[in-house]
Coordinates of C-alpha atoms in Angstrom, one line a residue:
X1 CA 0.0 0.0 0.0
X2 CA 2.9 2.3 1.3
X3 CA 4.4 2.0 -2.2
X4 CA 1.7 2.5 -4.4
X5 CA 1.4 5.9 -2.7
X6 CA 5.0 6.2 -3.3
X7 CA 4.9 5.5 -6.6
X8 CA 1.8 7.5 -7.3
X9 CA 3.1 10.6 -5.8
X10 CA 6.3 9.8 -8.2
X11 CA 4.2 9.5 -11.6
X12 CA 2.3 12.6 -10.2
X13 CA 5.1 14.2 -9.8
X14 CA 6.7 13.9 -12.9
X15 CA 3.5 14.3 -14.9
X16 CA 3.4 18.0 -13.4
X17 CA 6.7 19.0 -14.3
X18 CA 6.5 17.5 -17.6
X19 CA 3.3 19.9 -18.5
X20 CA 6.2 23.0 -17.5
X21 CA 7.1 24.7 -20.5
X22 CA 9.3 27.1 -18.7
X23 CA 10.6 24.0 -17.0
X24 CA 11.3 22.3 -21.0
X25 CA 13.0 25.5 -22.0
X26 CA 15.6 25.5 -19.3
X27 CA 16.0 22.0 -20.0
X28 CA 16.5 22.6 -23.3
X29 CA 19.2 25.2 -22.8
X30 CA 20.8 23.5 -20.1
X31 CA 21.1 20.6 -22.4
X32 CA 23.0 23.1 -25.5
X33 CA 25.0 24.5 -22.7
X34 CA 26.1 21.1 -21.7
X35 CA 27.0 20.1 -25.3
X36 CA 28.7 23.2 -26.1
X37 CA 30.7 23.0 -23.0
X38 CA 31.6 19.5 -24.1
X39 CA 32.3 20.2 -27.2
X40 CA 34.6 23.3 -26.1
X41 CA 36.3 21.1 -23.8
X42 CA 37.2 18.1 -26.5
X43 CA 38.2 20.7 -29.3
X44 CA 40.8 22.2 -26.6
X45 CA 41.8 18.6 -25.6
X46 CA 42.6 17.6 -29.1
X47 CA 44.4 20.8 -29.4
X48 CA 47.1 20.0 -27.0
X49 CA 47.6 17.2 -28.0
X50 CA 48.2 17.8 -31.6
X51 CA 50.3 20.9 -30.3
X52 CA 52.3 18.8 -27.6
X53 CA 52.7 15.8 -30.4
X54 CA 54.1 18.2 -32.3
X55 CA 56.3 20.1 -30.2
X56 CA 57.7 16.7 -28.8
X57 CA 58.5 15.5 -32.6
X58 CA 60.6 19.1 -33.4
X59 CA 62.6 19.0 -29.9
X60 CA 63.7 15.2 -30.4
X61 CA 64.5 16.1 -33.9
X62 CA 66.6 19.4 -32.6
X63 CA 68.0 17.5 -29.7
X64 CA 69.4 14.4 -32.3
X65 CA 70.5 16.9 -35.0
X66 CA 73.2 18.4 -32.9
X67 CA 76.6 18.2 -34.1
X68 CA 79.6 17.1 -31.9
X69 CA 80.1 19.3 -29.1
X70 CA 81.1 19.9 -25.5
X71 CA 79.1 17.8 -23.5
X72 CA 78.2 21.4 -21.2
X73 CA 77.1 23.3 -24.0
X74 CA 74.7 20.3 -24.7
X75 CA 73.5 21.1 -21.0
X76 CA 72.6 23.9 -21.6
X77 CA 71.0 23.3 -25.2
X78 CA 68.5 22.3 -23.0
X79 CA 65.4 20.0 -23.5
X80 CA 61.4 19.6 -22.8
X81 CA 59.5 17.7 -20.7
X82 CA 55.7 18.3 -21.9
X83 CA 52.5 17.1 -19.4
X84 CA 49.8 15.2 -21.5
X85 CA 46.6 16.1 -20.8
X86 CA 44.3 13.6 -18.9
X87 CA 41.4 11.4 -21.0
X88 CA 39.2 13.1 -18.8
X89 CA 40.0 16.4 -18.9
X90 CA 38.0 17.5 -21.6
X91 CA 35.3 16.9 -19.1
X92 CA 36.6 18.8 -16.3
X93 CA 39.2 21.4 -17.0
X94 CA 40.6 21.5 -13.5
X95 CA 43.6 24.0 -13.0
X96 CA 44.7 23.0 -16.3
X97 CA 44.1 26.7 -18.1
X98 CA 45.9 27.8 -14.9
X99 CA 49.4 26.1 -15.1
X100 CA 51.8 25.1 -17.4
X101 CA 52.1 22.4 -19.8
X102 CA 55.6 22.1 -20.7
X103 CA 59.0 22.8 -18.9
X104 CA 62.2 23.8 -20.2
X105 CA 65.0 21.2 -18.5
X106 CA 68.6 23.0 -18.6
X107 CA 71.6 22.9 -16.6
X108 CA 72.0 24.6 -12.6
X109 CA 68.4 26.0 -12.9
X110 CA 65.2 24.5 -12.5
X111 CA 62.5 26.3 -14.7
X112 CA 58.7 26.7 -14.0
X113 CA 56.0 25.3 -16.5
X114 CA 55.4 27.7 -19.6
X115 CA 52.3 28.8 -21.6
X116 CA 50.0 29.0 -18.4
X117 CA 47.1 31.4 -18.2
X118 CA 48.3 32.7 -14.8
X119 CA 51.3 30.4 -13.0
X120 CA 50.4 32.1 -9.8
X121 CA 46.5 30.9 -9.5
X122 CA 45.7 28.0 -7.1
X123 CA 43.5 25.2 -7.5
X124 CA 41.0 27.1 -4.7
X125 CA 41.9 30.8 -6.1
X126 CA 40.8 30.3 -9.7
X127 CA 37.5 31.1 -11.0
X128 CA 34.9 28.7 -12.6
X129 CA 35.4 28.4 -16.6
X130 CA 33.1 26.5 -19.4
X131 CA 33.4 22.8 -18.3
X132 CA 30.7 19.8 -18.5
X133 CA 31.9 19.8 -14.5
X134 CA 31.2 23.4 -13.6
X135 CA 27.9 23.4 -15.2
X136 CA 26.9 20.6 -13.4
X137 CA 28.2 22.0 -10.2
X138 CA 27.1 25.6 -10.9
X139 CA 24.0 25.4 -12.7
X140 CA 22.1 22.6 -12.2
X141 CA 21.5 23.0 -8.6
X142 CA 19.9 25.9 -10.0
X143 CA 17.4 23.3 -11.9
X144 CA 17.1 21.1 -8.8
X145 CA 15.8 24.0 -6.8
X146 CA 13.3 25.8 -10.1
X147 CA 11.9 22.1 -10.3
X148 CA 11.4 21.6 -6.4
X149 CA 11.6 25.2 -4.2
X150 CA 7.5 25.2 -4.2
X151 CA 7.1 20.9 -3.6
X152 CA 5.9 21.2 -0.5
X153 CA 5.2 24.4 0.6
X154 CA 3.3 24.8 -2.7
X155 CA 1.2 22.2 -1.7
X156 CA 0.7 23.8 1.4
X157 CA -0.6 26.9 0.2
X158 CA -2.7 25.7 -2.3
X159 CA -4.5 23.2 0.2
X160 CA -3.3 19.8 -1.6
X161 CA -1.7 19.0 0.9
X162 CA -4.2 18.9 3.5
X163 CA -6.6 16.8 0.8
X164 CA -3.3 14.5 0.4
X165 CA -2.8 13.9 4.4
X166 CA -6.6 13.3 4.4
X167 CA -6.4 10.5 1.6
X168 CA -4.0 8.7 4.0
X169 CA -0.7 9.4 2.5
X170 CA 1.7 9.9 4.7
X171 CA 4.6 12.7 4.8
X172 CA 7.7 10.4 4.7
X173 CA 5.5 8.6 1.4
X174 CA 5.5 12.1 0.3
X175 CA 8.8 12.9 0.1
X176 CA 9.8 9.9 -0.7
X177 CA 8.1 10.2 -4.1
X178 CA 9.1 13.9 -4.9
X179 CA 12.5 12.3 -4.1
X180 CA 12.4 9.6 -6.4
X181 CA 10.8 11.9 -9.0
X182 CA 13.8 14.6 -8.7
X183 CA 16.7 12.1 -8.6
X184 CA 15.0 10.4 -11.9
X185 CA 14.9 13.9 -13.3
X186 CA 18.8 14.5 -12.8
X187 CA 19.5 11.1 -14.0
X188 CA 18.1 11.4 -17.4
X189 CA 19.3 15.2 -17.6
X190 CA 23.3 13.8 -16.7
X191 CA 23.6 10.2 -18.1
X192 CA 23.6 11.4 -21.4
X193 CA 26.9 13.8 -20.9
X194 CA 28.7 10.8 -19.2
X195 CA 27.6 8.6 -22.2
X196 CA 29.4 11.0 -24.7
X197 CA 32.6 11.5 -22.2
X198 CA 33.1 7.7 -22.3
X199 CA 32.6 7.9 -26.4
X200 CA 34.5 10.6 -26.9
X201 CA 37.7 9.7 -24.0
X202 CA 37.5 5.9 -25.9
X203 CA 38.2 7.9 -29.1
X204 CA 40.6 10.5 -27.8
X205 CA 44.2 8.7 -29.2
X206 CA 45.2 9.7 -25.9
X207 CA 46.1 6.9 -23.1
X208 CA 42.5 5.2 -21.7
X209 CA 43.7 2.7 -19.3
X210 CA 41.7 -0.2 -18.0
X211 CA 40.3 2.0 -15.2
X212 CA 39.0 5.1 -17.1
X213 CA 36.2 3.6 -16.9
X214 CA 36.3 3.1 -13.4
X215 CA 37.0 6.6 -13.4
X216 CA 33.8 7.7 -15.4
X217 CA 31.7 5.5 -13.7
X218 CA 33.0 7.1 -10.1
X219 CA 32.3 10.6 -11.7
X220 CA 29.0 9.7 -12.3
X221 CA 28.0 8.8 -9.1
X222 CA 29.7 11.5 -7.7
X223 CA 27.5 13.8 -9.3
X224 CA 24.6 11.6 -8.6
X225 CA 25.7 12.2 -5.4
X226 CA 26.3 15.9 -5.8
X227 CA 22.6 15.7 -6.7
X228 CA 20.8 13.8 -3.8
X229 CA 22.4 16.6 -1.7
X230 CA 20.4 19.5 -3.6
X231 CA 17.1 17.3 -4.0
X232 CA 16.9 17.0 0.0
X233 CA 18.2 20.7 0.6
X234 CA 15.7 21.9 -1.5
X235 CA 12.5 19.3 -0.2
X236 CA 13.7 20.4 3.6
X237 CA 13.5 24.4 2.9
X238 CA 10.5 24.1 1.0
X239 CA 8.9 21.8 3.7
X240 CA 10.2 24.3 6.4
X241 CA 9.1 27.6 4.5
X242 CA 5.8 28.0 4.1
X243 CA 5.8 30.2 1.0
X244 CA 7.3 29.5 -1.9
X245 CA 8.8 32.9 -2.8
X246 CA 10.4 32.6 0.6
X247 CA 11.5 29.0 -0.3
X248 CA 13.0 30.1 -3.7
X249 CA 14.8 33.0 -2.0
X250 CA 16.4 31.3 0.7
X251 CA 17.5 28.5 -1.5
X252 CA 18.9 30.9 -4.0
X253 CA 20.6 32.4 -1.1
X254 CA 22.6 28.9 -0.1
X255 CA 22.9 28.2 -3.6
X256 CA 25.1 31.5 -4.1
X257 CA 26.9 31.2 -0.8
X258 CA 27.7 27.0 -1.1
X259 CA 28.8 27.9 -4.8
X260 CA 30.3 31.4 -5.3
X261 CA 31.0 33.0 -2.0
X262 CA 32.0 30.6 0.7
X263 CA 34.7 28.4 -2.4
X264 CA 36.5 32.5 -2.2
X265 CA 36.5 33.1 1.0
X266 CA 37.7 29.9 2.1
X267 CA 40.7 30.4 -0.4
X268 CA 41.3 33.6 0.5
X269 CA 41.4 32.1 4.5
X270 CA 43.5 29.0 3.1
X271 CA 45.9 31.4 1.5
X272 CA 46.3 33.9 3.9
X273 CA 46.7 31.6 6.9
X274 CA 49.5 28.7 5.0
X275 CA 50.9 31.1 2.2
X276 CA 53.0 29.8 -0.2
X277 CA 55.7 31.5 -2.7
X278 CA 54.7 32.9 -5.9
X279 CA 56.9 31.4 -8.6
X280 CA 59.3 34.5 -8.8
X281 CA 59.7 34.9 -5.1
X282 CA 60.5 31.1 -4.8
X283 CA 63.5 31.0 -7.6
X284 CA 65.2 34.2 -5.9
X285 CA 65.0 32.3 -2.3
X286 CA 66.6 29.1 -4.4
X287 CA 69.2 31.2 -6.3
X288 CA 70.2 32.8 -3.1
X289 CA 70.3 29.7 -1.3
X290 CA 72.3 28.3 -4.1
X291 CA 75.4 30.6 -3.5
X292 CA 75.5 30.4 0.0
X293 CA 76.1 27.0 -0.3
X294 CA 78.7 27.4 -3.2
X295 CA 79.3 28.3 -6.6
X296 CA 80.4 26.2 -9.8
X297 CA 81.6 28.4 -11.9
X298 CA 83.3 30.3 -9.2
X299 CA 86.8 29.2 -9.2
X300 CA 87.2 30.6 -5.4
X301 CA 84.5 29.7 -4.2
X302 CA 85.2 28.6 0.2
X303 CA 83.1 25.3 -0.7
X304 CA 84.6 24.0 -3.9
X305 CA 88.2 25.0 -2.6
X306 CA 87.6 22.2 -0.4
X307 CA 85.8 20.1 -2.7
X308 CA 89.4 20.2 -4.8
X309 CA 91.5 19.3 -1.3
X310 CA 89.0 16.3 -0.9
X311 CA 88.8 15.1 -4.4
X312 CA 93.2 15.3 -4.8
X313 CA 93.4 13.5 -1.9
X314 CA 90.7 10.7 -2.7
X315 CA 92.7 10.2 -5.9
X316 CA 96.2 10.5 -4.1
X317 CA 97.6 13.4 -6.6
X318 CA 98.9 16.8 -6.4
X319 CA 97.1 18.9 -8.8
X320 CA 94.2 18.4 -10.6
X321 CA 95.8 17.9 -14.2
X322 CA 96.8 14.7 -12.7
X323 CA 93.5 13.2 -12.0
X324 CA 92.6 10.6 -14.2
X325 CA 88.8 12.4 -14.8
X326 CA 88.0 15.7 -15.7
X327 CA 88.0 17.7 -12.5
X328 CA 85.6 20.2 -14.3
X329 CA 83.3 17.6 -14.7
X330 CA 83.4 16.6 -11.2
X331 CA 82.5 20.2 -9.9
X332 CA 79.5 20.4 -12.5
X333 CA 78.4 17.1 -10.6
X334 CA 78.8 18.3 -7.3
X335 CA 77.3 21.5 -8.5
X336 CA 74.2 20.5 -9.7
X337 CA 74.0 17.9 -6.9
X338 CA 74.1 21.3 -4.5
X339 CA 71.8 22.9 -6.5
X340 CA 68.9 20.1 -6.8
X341 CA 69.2 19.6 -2.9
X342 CA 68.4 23.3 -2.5
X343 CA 65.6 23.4 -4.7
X344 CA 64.4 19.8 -2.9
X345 CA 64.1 21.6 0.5
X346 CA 62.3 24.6 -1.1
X347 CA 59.9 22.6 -3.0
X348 CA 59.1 20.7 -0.1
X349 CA 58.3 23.6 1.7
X350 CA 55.9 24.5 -0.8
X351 CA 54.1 21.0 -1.0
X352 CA 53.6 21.6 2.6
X353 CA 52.0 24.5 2.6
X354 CA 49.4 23.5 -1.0
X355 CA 48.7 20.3 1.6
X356 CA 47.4 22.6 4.8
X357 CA 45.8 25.0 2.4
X358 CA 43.7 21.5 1.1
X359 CA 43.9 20.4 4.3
X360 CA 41.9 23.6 5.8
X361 CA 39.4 23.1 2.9
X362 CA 38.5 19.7 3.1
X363 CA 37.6 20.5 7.2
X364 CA 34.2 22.0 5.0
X365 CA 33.8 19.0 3.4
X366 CA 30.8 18.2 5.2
X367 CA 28.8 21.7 5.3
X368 CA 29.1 22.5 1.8
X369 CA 29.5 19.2 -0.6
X370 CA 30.1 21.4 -3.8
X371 CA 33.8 21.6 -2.0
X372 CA 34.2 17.4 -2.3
X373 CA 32.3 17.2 -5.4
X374 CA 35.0 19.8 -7.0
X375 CA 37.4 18.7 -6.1
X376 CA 36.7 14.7 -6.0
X377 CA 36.1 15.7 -9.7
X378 CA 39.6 17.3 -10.8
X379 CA 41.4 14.1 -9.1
X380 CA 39.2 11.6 -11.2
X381 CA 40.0 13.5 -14.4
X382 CA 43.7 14.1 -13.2
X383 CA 43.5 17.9 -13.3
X384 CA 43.9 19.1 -10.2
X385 CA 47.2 20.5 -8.3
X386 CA 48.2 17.6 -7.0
X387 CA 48.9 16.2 -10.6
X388 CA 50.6 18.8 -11.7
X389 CA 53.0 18.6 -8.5
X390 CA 53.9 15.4 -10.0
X391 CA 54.7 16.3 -13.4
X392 CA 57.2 18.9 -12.0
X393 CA 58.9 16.2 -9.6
X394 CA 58.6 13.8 -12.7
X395 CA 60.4 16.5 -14.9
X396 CA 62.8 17.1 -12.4
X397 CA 63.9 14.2 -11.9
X398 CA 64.3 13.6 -15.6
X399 CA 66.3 16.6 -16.1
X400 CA 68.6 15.7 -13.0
X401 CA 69.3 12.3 -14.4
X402 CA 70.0 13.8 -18.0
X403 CA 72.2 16.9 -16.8
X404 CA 74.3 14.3 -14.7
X405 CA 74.5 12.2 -17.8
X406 CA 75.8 14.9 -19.3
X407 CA 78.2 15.9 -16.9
X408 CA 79.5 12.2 -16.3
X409 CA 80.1 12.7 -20.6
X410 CA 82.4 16.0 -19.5
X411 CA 84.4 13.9 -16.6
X412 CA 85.1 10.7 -18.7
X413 CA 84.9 12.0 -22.6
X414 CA 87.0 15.2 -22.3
X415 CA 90.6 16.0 -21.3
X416 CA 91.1 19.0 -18.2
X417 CA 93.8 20.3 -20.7
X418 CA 92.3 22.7 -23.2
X419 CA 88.8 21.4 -22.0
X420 CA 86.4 24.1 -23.4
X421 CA 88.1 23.4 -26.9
X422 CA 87.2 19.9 -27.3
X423 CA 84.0 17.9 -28.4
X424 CA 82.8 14.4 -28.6
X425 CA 80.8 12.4 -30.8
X426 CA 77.0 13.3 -32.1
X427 CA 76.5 9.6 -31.3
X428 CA 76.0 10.7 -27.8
X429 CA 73.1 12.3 -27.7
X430 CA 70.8 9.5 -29.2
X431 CA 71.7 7.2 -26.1
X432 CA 69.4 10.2 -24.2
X433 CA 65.9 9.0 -23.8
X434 CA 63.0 11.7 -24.1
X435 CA 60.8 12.6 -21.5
X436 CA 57.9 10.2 -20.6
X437 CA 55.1 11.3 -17.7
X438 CA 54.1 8.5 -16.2
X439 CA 50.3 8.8 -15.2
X440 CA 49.2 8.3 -11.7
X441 CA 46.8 5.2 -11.1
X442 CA 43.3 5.9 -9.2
X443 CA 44.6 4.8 -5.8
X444 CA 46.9 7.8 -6.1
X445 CA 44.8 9.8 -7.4
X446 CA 42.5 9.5 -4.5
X447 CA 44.8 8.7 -1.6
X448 CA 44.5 12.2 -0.1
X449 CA 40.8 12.4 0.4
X450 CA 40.7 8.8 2.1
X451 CA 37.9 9.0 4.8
X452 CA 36.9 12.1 4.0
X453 CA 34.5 11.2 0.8
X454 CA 32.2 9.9 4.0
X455 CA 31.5 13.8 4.7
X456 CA 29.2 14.3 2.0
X457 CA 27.6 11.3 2.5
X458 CA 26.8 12.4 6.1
X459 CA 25.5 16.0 5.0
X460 CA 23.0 14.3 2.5
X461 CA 22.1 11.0 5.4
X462 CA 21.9 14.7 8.0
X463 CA 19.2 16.6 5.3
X464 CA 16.9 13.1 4.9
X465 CA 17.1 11.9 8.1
X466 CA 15.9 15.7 8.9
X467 CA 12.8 15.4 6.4
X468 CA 12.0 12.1 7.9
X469 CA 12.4 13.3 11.5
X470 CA 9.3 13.6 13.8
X471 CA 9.7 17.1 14.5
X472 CA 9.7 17.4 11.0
X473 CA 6.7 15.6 10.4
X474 CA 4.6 17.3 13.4
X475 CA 5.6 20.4 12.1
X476 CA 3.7 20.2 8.9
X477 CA 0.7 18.1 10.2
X478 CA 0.5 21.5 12.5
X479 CA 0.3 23.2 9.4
X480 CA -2.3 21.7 7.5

């Protein structure tokens, strides 16, 4: 009996809003914005990577085409590490528009990404662009509350509800149906953009591993998720507002301050209370840094003075013409082995400081889900900060391994005695391999959040288990 009632309320329910032509139109918009967002989205995704395919063919072809030459000269010829973009990304754009895509690897000096938007804008400080993930985040809450601000408290004015108490149904049925009807509604209204992400990601040429799917699927429930929390906002301010206008108000209100306002000020806290250097400030603290603790190319320089004492008495000669290596080549070792250890400890610092920033955010999780949702979503797609931390440590590391290379080419291929004249073989430089990011799996994508994807569970089990409370329920039967 209890689910016929159920189940008539949720016909009912959708027959009325299906009779809404206002209700069609924004549908219908919704719907072009949606596609236009997606299609946006995949022409810029196929864009990099035609642009980064390209890029990557012309510096192999530059880097292999160099003629014989001094291993340090090479050095500093430099190279390019480029960052893919995710499968996903096309879906949502994350910080990508906001950082870099490809960094310049040279010798003694580690370079920030080029051909960002702004280098210096966060993951929490940047505002909301065109994305199949913003809209959904952004403007369909909007659709959630124009479809259900007036569900109950509509009924309440009008007097229907009074005639449906009468009848025997029961508030908890009557919710339950509106529920049902809603979360139906944003099912049909979403599943169709997921469909075409998987199509589209499947038909990318870029890397889809076994768990993109995975990946999709967990998007898709997020956002289902994403959507529960709205339907039950919505039911519970309507149920506790007894006009509508005030309903739609107030819900507009949270809307703006959950989606807009509180994502600001919370960066704006986050920043101010664990700031970390802008990307000028940070290579003047590691170039300072870097000749305090001693100087390469500095022939009396107090550190590498004793680096020549140490290194002539490990090899139990005199000078340094008669070592058996290149002693040049062992001070650009030890030099760049200064310098990476500097710039370690300075990137660490600012890894620690992004993680409290995230840290202080995710304490929201559970008040304001469009916090989770956001950023649940980047890590699924692989856009968010924490990916592009690891393309910089991944491109680091590369060019540390290939300067060294480099340098071990100065100490064993070339003489001390008329060094800067000499050069080795071309051959050389096709034994270097190019750089290769190696994609994060979904257990590392997600690590960080752990526990805390519990917290928007808890704020949408808090809102139902508030509509199905008994002070809930005596409150409208006093009402009616």
């Amino acid at each position: 009996m209890i689910k016929n009632k159920v189940l008539h309320i949720f016909r009912h329910e959708l027959a009325s809003k299906r009779k809404s032509p206002s209700l069609w139109l924004l549908f219908i918009m919704m719907q072009l914005l949606l596609a236009i967002a997606l299609f946006t989205g995949w022409q810029q995704f196929q864009h990099s990577i035609q642009t980064q395919t390209t890029a990557q063919a012309l510096v192999e072809e530059q880097w292999q085409a160099q003629p014989d030459r001094h291993p340090h000269r090479v050095a500093h010829f430099g190279h390019f590490a480029f960052r893919p973009p995710s499968a996903l990304s096309f879906f949502d754009l994350g910080v990508n528009s906001w950082v870099g895509d490809s960094i310049f690897l040279e010798a003694h000096k580690q370079n920030s990404a080029n051909f960002a938007n702004d280098q210096d804008g966060g993951t929490l400080l940047r505002f909301s662009e065109l994305s199949s993930a913003n809209i959904l985040l952004i403007i369909w809450p909007l659709l959630i509350i124009a479809l259900g601000f007036a569900s109950i408290s509509g009924e309440q004015k009008s007097g229907t509800l009074r005639q449906l108490m009468a009848m025997g149904v029961s508030f908890r049925a009557l919710i339950l149906g509106k529920s049902l009807s809603y979360l139906l509604v944003s099912v049909l209204f979403i599943l169709p953009v997921f469909v075409f992400a998987l199509v589209l990601a499947l038909s990318s040429g870029a890397e889809f591993s076994a768990e993109g799917p995975l990946r999709l699927v967990l998007l898709f429930a997020l956002y289902l998720l994403y959507c529960m929390f709205w339907i039950g906002l919505t039911l519970l301010v309507s149920s506790w507002v007894k006009e509508p206008k005030q309903a739609l108000v107030l819900l507009t209100s949270i809307w703006f301050i959950m989606t807009i306002l509180m994502p600001r000020v919370l960066a704006e806290l986050a920043h101010n209370q664990h700031p970390h250097q802008k990307r000028n400030d940070f290579e003047l603290a590691v170039k300072l840094d870097n000749r305090k603790v001693g100087d390469s190319h500095n022939p009396n320089d107090p550190y590498f003075n004793q680096f020549r004492e140490d290194t002539l008495k490990k090899y139990g000669v005199a000078t340094v013409e008669e070592l058996p290596v290149n002693y040049k080549g062992l001070v650009m070792i030890e030099g760049e082995r200064l310098n990476a250890e500097v710039y370690k400890k300075h990137y660490a610092k600012q890894l620690e400081q992004f993680t409290l920033q995230q840290t202080f955010i995710s304490q929201f999780y559970w008040l304001n889900p469009y916090l989770f949702v956001r950023d649940f979503s980047m890590a699924l797609t692989k856009t968010d900060t924490k990916h592009f931390l690891d393309f910089e440590q991944q491109a680091e590391a590369h060019r540390y391994t290939r300067i060294q290379k480099l340098n071990a080419l100065h100490t064993h291929e070339i003489h001390h005695h008329n060094d800067r004249e000499q050069r080795i073989s071309k051959s050389f430089w096709q034994e270097f391999a190019p750089f290769s990011y190696h994609s994060p799996n979904l257990s590392w994508s997600l690590q960080s959040f752990s526990w805390r994807w519990l917290l928007p569970l808890l704020a949408v089990a808090l809102l139902f288990i508030g509509l199905y409370s008994k002070g809930m329920q005596r409150r409208i039967y006093a009402t009616v």
